[in-house]
Short mmCIF file of C-alpha atoms and ligand atoms in Angstrom, two decimals:
data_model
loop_
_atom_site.label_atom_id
_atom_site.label_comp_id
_atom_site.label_asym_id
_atom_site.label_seq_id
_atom_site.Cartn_x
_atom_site.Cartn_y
_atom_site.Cartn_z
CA UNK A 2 -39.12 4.66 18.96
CA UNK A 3 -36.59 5.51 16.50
CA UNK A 4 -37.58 3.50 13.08
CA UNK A 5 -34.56 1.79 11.03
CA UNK A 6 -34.70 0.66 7.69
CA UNK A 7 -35.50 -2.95 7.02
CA UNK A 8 -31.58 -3.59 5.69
CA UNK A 9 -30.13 -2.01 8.57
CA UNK A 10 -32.93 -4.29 10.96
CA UNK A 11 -31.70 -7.62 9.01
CA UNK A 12 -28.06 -7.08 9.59
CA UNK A 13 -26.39 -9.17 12.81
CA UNK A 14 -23.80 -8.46 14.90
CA UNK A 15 -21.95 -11.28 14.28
CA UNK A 16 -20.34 -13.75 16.60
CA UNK A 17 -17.08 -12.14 17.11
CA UNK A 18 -18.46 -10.29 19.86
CA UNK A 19 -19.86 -13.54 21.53
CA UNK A 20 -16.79 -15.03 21.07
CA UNK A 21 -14.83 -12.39 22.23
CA UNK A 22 -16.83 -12.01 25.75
CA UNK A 23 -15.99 -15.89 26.23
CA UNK A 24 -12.05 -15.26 25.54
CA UNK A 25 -12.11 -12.76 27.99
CA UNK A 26 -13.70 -15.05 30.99
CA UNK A 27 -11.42 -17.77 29.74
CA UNK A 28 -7.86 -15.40 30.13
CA UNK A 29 -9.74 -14.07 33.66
CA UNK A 30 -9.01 -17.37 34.94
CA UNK A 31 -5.41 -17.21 33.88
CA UNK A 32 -5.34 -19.57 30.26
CA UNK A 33 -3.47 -18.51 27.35
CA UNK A 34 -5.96 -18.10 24.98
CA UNK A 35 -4.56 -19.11 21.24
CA UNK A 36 -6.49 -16.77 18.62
CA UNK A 37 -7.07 -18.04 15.73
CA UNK A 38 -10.18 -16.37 14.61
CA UNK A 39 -9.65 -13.34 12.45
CA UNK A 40 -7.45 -13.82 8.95
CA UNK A 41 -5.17 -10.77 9.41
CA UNK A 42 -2.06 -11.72 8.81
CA UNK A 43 0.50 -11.59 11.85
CA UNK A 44 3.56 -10.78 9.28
CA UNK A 45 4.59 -7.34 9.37
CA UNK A 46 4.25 -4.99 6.10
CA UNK A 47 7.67 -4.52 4.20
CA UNK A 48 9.30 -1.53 4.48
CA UNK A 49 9.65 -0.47 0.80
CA UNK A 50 6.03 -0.10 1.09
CA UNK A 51 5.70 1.29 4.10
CA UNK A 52 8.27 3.92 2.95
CA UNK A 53 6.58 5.13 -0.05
CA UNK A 54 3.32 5.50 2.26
CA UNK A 55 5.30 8.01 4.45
CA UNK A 56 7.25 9.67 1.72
CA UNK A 57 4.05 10.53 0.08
CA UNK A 58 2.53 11.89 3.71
CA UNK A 59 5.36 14.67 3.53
CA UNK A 60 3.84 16.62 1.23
CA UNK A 61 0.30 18.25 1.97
CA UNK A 62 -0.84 17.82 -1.72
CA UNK A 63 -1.28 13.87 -1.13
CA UNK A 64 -3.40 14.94 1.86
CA UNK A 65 -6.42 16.74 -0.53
CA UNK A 66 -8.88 14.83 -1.89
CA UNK A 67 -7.39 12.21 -4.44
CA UNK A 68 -10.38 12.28 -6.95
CA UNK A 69 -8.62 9.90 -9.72
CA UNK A 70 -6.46 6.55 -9.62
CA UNK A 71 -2.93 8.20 -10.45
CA UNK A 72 -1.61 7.23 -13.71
CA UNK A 73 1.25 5.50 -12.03
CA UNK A 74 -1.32 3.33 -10.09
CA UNK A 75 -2.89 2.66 -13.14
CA UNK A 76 -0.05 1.59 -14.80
CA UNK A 77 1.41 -0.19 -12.09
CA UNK A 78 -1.98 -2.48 -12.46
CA UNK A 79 -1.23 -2.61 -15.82
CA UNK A 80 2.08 -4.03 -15.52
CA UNK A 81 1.31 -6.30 -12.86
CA UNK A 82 -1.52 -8.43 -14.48
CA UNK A 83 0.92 -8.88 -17.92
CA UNK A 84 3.78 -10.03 -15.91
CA UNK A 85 2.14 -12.47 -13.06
CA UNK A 86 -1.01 -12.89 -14.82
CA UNK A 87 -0.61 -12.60 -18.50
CA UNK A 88 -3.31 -10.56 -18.68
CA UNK A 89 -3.41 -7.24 -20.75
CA UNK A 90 -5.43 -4.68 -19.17
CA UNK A 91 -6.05 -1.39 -20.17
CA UNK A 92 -6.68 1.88 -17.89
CA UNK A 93 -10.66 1.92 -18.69
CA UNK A 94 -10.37 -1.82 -17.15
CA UNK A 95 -9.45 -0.80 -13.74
CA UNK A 96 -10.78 1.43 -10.52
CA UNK A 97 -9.64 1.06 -7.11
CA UNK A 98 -11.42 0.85 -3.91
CA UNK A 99 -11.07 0.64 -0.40
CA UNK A 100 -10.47 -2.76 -0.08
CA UNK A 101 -12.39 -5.73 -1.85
CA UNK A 102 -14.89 -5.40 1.37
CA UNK A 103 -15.67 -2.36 0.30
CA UNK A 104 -15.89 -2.72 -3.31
CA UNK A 105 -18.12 -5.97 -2.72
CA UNK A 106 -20.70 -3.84 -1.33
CA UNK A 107 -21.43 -1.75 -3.62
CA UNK A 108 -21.39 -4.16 -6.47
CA UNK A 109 -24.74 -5.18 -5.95
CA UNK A 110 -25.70 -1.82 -6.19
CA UNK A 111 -24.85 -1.35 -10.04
CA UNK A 112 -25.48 -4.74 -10.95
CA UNK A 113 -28.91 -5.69 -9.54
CA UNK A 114 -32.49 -5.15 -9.19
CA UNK A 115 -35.19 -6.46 -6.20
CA UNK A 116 -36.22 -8.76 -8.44
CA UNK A 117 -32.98 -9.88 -9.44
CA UNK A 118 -30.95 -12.96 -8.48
CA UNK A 119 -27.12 -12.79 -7.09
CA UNK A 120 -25.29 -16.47 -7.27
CA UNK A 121 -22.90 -16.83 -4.03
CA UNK A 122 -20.93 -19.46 -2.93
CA UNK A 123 -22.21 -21.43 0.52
CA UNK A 124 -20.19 -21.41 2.97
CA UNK A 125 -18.72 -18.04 1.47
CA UNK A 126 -16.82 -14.67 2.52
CA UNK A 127 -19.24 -12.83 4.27
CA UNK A 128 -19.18 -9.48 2.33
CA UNK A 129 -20.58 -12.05 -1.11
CA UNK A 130 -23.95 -11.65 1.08
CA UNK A 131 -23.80 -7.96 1.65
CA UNK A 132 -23.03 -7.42 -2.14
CA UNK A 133 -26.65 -9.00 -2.40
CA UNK A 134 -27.91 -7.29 0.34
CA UNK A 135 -27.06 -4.14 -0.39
CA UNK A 136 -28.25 -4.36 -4.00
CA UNK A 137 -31.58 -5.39 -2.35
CA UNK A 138 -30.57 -8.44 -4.74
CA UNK A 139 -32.09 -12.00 -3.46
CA UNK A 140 -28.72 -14.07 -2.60
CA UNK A 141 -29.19 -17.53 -4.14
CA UNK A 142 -26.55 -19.75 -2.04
CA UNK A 143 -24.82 -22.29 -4.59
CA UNK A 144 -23.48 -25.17 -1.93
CA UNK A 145 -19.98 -26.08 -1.79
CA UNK A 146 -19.51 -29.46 -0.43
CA UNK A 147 -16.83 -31.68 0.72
CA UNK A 148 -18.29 -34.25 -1.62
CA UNK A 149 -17.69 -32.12 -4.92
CA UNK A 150 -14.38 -30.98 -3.24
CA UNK A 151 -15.85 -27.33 -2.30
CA UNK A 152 -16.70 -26.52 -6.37
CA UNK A 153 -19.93 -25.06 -7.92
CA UNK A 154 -22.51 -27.70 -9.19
CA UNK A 155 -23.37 -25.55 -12.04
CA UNK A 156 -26.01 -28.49 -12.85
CA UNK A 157 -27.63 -28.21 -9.71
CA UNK A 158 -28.94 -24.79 -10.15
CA UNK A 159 -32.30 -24.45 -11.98
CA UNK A 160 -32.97 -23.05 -14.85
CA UNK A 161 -35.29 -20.42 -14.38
CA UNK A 162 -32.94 -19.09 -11.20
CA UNK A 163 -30.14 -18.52 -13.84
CA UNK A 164 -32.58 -16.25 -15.85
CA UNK A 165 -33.33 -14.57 -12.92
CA UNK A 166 -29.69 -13.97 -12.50
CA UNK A 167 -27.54 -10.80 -12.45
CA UNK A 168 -24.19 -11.60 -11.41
CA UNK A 169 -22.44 -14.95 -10.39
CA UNK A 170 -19.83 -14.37 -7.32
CA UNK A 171 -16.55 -17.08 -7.63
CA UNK A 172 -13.77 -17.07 -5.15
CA UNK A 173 -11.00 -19.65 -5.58
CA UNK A 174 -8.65 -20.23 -3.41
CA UNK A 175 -11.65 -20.27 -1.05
CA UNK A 176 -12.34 -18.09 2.44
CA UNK A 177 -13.02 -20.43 4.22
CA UNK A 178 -12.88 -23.81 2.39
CA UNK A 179 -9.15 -23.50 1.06
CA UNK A 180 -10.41 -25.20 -2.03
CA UNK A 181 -8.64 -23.98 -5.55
CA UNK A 182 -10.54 -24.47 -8.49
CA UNK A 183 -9.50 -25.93 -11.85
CA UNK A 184 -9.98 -24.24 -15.24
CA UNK A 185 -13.03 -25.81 -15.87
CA UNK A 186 -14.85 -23.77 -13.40
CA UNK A 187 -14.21 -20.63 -14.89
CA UNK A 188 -14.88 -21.72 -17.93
CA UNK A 189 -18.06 -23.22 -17.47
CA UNK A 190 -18.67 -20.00 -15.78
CA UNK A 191 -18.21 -17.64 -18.60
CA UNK A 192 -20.08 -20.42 -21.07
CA UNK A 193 -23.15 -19.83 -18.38
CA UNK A 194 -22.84 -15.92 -18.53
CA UNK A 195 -22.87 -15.68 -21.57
CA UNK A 196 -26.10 -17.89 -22.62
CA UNK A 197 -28.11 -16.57 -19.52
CA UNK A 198 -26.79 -12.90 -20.09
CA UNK A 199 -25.40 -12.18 -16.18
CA UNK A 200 -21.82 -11.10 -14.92
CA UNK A 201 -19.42 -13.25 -12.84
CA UNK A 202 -17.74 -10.91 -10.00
CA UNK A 203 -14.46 -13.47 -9.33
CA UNK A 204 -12.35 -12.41 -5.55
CA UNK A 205 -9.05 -12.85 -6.46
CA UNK A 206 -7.65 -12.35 -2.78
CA UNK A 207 -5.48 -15.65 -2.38
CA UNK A 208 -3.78 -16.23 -5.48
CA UNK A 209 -0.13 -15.76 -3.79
CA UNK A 210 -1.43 -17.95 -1.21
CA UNK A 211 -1.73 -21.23 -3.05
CA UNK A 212 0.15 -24.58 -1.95
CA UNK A 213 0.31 -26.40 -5.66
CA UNK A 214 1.72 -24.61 -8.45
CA UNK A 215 0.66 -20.78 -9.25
CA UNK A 216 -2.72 -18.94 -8.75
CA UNK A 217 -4.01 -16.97 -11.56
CA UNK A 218 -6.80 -14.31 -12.75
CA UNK A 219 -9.79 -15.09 -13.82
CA UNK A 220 -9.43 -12.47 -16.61
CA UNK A 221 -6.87 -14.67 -17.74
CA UNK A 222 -9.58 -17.29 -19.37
CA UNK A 223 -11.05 -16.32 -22.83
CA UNK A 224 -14.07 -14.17 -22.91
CA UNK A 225 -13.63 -13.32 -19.03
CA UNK A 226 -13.44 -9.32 -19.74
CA UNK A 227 -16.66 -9.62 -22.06
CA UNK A 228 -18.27 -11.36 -18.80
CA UNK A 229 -16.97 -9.64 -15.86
CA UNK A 230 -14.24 -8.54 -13.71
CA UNK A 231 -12.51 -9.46 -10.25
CA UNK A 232 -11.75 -7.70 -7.46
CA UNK A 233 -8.01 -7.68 -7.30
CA UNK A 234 -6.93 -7.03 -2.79
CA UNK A 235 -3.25 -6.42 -2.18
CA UNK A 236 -4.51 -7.04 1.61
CA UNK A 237 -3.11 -10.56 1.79
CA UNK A 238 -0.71 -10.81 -0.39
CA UNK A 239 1.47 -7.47 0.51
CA UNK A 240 0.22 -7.77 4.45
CA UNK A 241 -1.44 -3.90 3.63
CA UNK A 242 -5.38 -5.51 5.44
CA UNK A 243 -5.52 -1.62 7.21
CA UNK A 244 -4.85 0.31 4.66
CA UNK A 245 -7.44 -1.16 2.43
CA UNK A 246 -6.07 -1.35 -0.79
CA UNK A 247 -7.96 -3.06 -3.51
CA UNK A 248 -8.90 -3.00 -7.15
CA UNK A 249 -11.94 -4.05 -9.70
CA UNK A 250 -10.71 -5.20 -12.62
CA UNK A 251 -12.17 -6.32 -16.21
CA UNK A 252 -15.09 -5.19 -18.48
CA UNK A 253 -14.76 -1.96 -19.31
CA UNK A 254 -18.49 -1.18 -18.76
CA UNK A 255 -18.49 -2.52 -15.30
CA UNK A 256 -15.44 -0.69 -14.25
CA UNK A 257 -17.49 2.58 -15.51
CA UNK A 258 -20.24 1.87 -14.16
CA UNK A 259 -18.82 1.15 -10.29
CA UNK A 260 -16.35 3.99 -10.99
CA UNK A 261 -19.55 6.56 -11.36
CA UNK A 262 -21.42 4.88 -7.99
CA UNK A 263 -17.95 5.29 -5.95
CA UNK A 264 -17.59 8.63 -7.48
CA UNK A 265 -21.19 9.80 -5.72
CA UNK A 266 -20.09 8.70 -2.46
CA UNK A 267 -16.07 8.55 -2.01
CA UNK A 268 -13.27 10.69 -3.16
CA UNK A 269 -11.34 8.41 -4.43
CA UNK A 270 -8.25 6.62 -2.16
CA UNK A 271 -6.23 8.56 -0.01
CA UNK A 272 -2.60 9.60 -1.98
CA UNK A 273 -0.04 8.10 0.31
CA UNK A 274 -2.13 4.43 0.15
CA UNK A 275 -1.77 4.73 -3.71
CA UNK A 276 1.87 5.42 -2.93
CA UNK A 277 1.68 1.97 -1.23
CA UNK A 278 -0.29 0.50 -3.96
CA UNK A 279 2.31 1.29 -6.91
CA UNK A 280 5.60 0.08 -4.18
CA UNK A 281 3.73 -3.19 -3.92
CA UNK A 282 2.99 -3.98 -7.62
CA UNK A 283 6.33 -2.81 -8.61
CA UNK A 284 8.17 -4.04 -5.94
CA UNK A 285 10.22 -6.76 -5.51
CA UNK A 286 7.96 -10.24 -4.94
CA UNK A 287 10.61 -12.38 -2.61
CA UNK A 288 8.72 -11.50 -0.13
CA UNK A 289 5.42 -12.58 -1.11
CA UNK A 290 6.59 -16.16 -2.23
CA UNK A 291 8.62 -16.86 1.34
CA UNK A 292 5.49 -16.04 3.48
CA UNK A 293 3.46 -18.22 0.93
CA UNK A 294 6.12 -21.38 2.24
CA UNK A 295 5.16 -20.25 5.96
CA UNK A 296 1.53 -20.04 5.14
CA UNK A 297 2.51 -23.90 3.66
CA UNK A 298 4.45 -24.58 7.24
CA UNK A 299 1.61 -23.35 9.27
CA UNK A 300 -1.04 -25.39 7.25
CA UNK A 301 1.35 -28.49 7.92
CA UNK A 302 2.16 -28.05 11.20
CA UNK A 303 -1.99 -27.38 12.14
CA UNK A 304 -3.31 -30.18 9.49
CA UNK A 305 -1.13 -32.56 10.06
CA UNK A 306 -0.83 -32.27 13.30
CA UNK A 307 -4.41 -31.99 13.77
CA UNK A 308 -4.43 -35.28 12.50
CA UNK A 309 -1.99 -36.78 14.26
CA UNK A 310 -3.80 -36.40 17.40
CA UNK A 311 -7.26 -38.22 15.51
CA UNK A 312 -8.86 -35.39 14.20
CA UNK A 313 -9.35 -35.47 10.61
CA UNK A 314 -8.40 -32.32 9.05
CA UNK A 315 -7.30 -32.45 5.18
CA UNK A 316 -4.38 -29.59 3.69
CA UNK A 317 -6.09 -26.88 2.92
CA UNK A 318 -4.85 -26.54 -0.55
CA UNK A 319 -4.48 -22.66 -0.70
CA UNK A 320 -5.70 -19.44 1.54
CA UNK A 321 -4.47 -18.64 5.13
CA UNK A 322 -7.49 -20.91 6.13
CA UNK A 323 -8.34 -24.12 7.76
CA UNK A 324 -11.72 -25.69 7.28
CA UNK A 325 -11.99 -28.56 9.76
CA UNK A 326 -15.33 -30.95 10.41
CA UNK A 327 -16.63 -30.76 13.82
CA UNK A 328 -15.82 -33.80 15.50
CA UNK A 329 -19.00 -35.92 16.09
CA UNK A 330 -21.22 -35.27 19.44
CA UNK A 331 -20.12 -31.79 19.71
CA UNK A 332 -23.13 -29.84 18.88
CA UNK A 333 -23.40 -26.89 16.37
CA UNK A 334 -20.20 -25.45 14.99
CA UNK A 335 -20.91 -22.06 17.60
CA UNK A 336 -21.34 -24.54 20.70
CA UNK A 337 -18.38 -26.53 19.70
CA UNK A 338 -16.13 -23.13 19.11
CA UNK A 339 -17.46 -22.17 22.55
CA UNK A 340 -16.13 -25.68 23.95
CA UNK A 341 -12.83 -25.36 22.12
CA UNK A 342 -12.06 -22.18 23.78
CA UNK A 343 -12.97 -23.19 27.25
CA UNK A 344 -11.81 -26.51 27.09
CA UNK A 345 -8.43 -25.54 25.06
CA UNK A 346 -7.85 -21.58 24.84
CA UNK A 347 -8.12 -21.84 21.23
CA UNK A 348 -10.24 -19.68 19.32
CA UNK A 349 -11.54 -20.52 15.64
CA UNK A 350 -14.80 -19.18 13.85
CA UNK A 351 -17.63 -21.20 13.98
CA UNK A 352 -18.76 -22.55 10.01
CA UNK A 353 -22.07 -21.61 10.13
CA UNK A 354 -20.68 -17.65 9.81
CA UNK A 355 -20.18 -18.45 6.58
CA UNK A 356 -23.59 -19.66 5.40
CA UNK A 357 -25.35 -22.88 5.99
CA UNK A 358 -23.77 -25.48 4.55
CA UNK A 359 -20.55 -23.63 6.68
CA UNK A 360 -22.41 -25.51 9.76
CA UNK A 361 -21.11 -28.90 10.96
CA UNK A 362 -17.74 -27.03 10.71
CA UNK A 363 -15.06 -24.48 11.87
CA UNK A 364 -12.81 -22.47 10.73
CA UNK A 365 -8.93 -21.93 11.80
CA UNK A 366 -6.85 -18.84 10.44
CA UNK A 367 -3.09 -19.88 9.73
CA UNK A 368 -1.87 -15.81 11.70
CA UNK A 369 0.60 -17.90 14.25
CA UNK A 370 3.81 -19.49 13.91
CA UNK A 371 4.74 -22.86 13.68
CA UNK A 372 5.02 -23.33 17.42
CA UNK A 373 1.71 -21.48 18.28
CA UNK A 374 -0.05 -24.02 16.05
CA UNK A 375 1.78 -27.04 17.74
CA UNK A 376 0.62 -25.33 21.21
CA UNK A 377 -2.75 -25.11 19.83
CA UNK A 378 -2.44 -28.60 18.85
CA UNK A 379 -1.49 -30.01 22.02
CA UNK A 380 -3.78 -28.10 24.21
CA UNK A 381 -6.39 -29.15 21.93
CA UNK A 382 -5.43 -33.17 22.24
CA UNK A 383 -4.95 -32.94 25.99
CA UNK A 384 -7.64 -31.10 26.37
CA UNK A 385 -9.47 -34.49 25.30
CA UNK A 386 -12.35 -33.08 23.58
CA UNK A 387 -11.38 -35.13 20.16
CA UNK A 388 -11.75 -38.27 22.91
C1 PLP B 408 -12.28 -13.95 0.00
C2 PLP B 408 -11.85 -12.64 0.57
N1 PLP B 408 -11.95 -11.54 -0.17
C3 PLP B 408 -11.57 -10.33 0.30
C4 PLP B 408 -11.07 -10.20 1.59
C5 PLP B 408 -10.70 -8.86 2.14
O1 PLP B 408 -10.16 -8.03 1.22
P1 PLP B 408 -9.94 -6.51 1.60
O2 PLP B 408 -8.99 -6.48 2.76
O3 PLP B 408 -9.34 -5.95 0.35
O4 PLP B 408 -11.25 -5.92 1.95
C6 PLP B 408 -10.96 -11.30 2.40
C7 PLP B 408 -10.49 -11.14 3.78
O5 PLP B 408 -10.60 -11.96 4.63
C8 PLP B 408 -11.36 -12.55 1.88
O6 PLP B 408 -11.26 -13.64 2.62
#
């Protein structure tokens, strides 16, 4: 028998496929199936960026390997994080990568040992565990809770597990909890990085997708660069998921040291995506804020209609995400997802995909309009599983 290695023997499938087989046998018997399970976004990408993708595909030189981050990539970075952030970066303080998935799982790989500790948030983004994984890093799930309104109990984690620690993983606004987190919490984090000596990884995917006031950069807070960096994904913001466009961003000595691991096993992003990459950040951000008052819509018109029909579902208070309880006597979060979709058509990802404490709930992902969600709503309340 062929032998595997003992990381590729501990990875799952997932459920999408089981959930997937069940959406199928549900639409066999003729229901429209409502799919709210994967956070793509359904808005199209604008055309100024699509543009520069296909005016760079005209000539064959973008088509070679790309090797380096062009200057104008660089710069557009640069100019980016001063204007909406208010950050000053400089080019040493910035690589790309293939999307935030990508660059997530390799980051264990520079920043841990075996023996080491990686901090992740639980219920988290699913690539925050490969990042451990892959680093053959022992994940070390800090709980997010409805009772501490989804933040890190920095208190709660032991001493000794914090010297064990190489890197701290923060993601505010949350996948999946669509909890934003005050200063404090990056504060405390740097405060805690720099007495125990590890690096704080922040995912900045969601801060144009925030319902009060502005999201921000973690390299924004004093000391951040000294600590660590963030990813940085254009995927949600600009609607560019496929073309996996992403950045790490921060500490100088980080960004070298993931630049040199990408460097042994990538050539670097294709020309035309950079193309995309610099019409994005330079482009005009209209855009960007009106799909962040439909996200707002959509979270409205499933939240509060949610609860209008007795299910108690608070705003999500940024991300494209929903993070609802499952209603009592339902089972697990998977059995109840399972019931939703045969009972209702709607599909949503069970909580427990998430991590452990993601069990006892499910996840909805605002990629309909308005009227889709008020469909889903309705089918849901006469399907009268919330009875
Ligand atoms: C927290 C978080 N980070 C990153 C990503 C994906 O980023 P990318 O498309 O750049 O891989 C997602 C996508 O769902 C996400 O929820």
């Amino acid at each position: 028998m062929r032998k595997f290695s003992s990381l590729s023997n501990s990875l799952g499938t997932g459920v999408f496929a089981r959930l997937t087989v069940k959406k199928q046998e549900v639409e066999a018997k003729g229901v429209r199936v409502i799919d709210l399970f994967v956070g793509t976004p359904d808005f199209p990408c604008e055309q100024h960026i699509l543009d520069a993708g296909i005016n760079a595909m005209r000539d064959p030189e973008n088509i070679k390997y790309s090797l380096l981050d062009s200057p104008e990539m660089t710069g557009a970075v640069i100019n980016y994080y001063k204007e909406r952030y208010g950050v000053q970066l400089t080019a040493d303080m910035i690589a790309s990568c293939n999307g935030t998935q990508d660059g997530m799982g390799h980051i264990g790989m520079i920043l841990a040992d075996p023996e080491d500790v990686v901090l992740l948030p639980d219920p988290g983004y699913i690539a925050f565990e490969t990042s451990a994984l892959f680093g053959r890093a022992r994940p070390y799930y800090y709980r997010l809770t409805a009772e501490n309104n989804f933040l890190p109990d920095f208190d709660a984690i032991p001493d000794e597990v914090y010297r064990r620690t190489a890197y701290l993983v923060l993601s505010y606004p949350s996948n999946p909890v669509g909890a934003v987190a005050p200063p404090e919490v990056y504060k405390r984090a740097i405060e805690l990085a720099k007495r125990y000596g590890f690096a704080v990884i922040n995912d900045n995917a969601y801060s144009d997708i925030i319902f009060e006031g502005e999201g921000g950069s973690f390299l924004s807070y004093e000391g951040a660069t000294e600590v660590g960096a963030e990813f940085f994904s254009l995927s949600k913001s600009f609607n560019t998921t496929g073309s996996r466009i992403s950045f790490l961003i921060g500490d100088p000595e980080i960004v070298a040291a993931f630049r040199k691991l990408r460097s042994q096993y990538d050539f670097g992003m294709f020309m035309p995506v950079q193309a995309m990459a610099v019409a994005a950040l330079t482009g005009d951000r209209k855009g960007v804020k009106a799909r962040c008052e439909e996200y707002r819509r959509r979270r409205d018109a499933l939240c509060g209609g949610l609860r209008t029909v007795g299910w108690n579902v608070p705003d999500s208070q940024g991300t494209m995400f929903v993070w609802a309880r499952v209603p009592e006597g339902h089972g697990t979060s998977e059995q109840f997802a399972e019931e939703l979709i045969e009972r209702a058509g709607v599909i949503c990802t069970p909580g427990s995909e998430f991590g452990p404490s993601g069990e006892g709930y499910v996840r909805f992902a605002l990629v309909k309009p308005v009227e889709v969600l008020e469909a889903a709503v309705k089918a849901i309340a006469e399907s009268g599983i919330l009875d």
